Short mmCIF file of N, CA and C in Angstrom, two decimals:
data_model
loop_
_atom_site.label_atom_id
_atom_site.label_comp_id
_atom_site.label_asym_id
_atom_site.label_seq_id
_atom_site.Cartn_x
_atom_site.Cartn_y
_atom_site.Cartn_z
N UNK M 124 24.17 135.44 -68.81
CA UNK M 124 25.08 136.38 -69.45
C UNK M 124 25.73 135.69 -70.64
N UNK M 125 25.41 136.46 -71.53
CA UNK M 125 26.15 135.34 -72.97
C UNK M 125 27.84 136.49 -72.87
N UNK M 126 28.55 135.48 -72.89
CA UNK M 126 30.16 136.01 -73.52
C UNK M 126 31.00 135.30 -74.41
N UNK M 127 29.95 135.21 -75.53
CA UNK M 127 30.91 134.61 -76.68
C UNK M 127 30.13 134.88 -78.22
N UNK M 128 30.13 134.98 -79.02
CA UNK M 128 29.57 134.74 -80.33
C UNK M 128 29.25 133.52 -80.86
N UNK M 129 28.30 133.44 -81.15
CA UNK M 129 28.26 131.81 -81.91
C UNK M 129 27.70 131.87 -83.52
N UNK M 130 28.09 131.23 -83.92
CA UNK M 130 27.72 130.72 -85.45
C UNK M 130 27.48 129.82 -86.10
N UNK M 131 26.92 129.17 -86.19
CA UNK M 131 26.38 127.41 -87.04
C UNK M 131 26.97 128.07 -88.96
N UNK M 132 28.33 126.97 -89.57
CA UNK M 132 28.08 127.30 -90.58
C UNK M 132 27.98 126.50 -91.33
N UNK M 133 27.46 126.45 -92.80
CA UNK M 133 27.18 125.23 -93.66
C UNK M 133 28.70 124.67 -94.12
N UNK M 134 29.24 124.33 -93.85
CA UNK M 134 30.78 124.12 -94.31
C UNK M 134 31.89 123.41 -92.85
N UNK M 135 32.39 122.02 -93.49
CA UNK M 135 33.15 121.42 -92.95
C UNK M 135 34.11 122.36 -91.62
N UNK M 136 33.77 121.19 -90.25
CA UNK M 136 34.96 121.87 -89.18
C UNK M 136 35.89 122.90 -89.92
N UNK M 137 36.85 122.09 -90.47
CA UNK M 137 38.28 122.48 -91.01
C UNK M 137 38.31 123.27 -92.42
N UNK M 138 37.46 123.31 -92.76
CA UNK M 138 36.73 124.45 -93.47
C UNK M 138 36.73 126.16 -93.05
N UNK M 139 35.89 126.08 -92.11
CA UNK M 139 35.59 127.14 -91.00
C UNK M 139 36.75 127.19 -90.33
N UNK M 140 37.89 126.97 -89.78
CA UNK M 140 38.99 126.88 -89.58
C UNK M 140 40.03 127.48 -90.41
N UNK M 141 40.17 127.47 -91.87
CA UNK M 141 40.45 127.82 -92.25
C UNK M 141 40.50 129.47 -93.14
N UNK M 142 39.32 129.15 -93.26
CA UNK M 142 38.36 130.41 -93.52
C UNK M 142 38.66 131.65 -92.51
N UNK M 143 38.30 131.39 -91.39
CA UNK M 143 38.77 131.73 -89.79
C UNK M 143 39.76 132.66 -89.88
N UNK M 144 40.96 131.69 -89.98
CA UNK M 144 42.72 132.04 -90.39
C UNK M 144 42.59 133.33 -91.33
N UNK M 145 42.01 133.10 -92.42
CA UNK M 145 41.96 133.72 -93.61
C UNK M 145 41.59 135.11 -93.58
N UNK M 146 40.30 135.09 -93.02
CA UNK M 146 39.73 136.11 -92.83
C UNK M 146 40.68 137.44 -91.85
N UNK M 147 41.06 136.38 -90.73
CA UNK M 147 41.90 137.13 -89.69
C UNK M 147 42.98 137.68 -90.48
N UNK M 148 43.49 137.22 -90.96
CA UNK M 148 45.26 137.57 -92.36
C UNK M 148 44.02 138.72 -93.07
N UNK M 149 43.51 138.96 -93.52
CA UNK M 149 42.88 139.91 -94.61
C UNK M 149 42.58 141.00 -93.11
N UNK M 150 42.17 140.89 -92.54
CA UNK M 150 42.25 142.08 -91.01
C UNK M 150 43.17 142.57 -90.63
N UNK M 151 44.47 141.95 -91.02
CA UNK M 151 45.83 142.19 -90.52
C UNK M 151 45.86 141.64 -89.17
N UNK M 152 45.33 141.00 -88.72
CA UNK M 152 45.54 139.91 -87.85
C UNK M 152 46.43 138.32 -88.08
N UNK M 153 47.04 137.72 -87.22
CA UNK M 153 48.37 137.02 -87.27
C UNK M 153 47.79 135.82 -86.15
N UNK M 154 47.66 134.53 -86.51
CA UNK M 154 47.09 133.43 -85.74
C UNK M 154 48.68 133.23 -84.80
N UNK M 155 48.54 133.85 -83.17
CA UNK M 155 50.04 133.22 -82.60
C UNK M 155 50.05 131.74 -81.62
N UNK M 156 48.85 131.52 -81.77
CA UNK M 156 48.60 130.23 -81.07
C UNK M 156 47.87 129.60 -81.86
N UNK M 157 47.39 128.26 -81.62
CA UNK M 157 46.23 127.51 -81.99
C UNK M 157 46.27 126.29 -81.11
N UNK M 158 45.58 126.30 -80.22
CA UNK M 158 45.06 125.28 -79.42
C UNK M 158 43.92 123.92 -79.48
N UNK M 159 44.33 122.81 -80.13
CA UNK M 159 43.10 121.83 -80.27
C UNK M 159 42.90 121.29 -78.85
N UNK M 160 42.07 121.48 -78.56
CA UNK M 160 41.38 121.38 -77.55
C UNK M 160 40.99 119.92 -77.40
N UNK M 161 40.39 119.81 -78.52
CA UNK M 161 40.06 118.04 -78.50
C UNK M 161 41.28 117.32 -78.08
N UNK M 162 42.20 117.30 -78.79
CA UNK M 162 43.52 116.40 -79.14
C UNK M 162 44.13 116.88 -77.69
N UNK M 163 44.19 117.78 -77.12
CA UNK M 163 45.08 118.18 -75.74
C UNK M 163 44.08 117.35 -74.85
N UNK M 164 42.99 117.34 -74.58
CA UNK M 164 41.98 116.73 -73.78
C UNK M 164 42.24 115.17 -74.05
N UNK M 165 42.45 114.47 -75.16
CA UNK M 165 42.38 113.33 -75.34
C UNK M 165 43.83 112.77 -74.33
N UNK M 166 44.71 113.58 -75.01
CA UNK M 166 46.26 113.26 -74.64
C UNK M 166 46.41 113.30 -73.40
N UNK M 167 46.14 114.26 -72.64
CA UNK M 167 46.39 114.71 -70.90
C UNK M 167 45.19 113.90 -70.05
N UNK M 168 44.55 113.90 -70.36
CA UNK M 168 43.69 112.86 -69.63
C UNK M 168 42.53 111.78 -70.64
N UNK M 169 42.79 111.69 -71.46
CA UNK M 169 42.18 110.31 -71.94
C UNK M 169 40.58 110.79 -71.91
N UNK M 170 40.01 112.04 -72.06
CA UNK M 170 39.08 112.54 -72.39
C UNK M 170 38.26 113.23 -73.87
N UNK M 171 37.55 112.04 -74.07
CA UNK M 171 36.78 112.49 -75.86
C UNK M 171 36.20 113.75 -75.45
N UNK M 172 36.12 114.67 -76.82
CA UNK M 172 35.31 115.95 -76.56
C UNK M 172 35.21 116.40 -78.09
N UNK M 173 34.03 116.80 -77.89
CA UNK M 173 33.85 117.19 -80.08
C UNK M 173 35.07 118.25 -80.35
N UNK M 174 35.17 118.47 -81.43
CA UNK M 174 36.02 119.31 -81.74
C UNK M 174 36.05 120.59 -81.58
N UNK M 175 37.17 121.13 -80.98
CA UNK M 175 36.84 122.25 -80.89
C UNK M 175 38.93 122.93 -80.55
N UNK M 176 38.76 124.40 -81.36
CA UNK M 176 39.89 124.61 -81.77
C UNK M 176 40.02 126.14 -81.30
N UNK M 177 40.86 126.95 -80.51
CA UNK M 177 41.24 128.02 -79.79
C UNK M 177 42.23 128.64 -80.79
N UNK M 178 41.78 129.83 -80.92
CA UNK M 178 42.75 130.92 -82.25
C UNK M 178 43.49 131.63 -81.53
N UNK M 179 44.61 131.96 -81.10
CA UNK M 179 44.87 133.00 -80.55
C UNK M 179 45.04 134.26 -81.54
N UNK M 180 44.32 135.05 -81.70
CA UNK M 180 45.37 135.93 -83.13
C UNK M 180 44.96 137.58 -82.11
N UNK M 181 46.48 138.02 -83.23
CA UNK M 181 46.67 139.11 -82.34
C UNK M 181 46.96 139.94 -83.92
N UNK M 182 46.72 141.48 -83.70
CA UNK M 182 46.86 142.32 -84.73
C UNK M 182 48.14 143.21 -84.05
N UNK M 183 49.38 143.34 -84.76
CA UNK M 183 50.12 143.77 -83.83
C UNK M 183 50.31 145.70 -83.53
N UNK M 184 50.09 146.09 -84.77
CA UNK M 184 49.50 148.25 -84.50
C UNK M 184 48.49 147.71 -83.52
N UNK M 185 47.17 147.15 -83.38
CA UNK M 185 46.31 147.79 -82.63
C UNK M 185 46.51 147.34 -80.89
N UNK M 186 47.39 146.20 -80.85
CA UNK M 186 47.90 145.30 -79.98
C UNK M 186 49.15 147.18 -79.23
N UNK M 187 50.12 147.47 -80.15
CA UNK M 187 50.87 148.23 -79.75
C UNK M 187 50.22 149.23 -79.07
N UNK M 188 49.15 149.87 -80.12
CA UNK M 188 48.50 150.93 -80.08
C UNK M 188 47.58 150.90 -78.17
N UNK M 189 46.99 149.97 -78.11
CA UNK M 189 46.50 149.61 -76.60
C UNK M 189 47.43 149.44 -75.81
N UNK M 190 48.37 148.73 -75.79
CA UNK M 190 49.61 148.46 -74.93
C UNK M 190 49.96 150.39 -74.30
N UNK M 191 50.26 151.11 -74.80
CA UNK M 191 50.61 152.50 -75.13
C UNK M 191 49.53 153.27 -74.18
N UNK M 192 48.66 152.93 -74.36
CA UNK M 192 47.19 153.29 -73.70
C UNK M 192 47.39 152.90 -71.96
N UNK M 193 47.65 151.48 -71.70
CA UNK M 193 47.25 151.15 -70.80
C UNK M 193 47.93 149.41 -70.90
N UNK M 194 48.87 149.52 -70.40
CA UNK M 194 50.25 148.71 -70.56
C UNK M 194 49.32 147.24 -69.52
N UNK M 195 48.19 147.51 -68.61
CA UNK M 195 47.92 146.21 -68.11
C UNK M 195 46.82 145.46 -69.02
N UNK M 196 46.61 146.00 -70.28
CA UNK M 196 45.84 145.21 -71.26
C UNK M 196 46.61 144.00 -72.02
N UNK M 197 47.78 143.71 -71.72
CA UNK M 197 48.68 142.59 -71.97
C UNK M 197 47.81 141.37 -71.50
N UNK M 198 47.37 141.58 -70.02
CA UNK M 198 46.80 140.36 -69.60
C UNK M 198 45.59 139.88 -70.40
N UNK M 199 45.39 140.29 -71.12
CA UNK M 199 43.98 139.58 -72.24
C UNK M 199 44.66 139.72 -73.81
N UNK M 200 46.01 139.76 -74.20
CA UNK M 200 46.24 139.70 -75.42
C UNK M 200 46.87 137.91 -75.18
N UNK M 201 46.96 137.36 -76.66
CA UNK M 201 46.87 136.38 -76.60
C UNK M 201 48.34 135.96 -76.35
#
C-alpha cells in the first residue's frame, strides 16, 4: 500500500525546502510546525539519519470549513 507521494528533485535539500514553504504560502497555506527529524533523532538518542524534514502546514478557510463539517477531523490537522 503506498501512502505518501514521492519526488526526486534536481535541486539542493534546503532548496526543496524552501520552495516547499513557498509554494504552500502561494496556496494559502501557513507552515505551523516544522520538524527536523534528523537533528531531533540525533539529540534524543544519539541516532544519525539522512535528512529529512516534517511540514506541518495548515490552510486555515479550508481547515475551518472541514472542522464545520465534521468537528473529529481535528485529529489529522496539523
Amino acid at each position: 500500500m503506498t501512502y505518501y507521494i514521492n519526488r526526486v528533485l534536481p535541486v539542493a535539500f534546503d532548496v526543496a525546502i524552501a520552495r516547499t514553504k513557498e509554494a504552500l504560502k502561494t496556496e494559502g497555506f501557513g507552515v505551523l510546525t516544522e520538524i527536523n527529524v534528523q537533528e531531533t533523532l540525533k539529540a534524543k538518542i544519539g541516532v544519525d539519519f539522512p535528512k529529512y524534514v516534517i511540514l506541518g502546514a495548515c490552510n486555515p478557510t479550508l481547515a475551518h470549513e472541514a472542522l464545520q463539517l465534521e468537528n473529529k477531523v481535528g485529529t489529522m490537522l496539523p
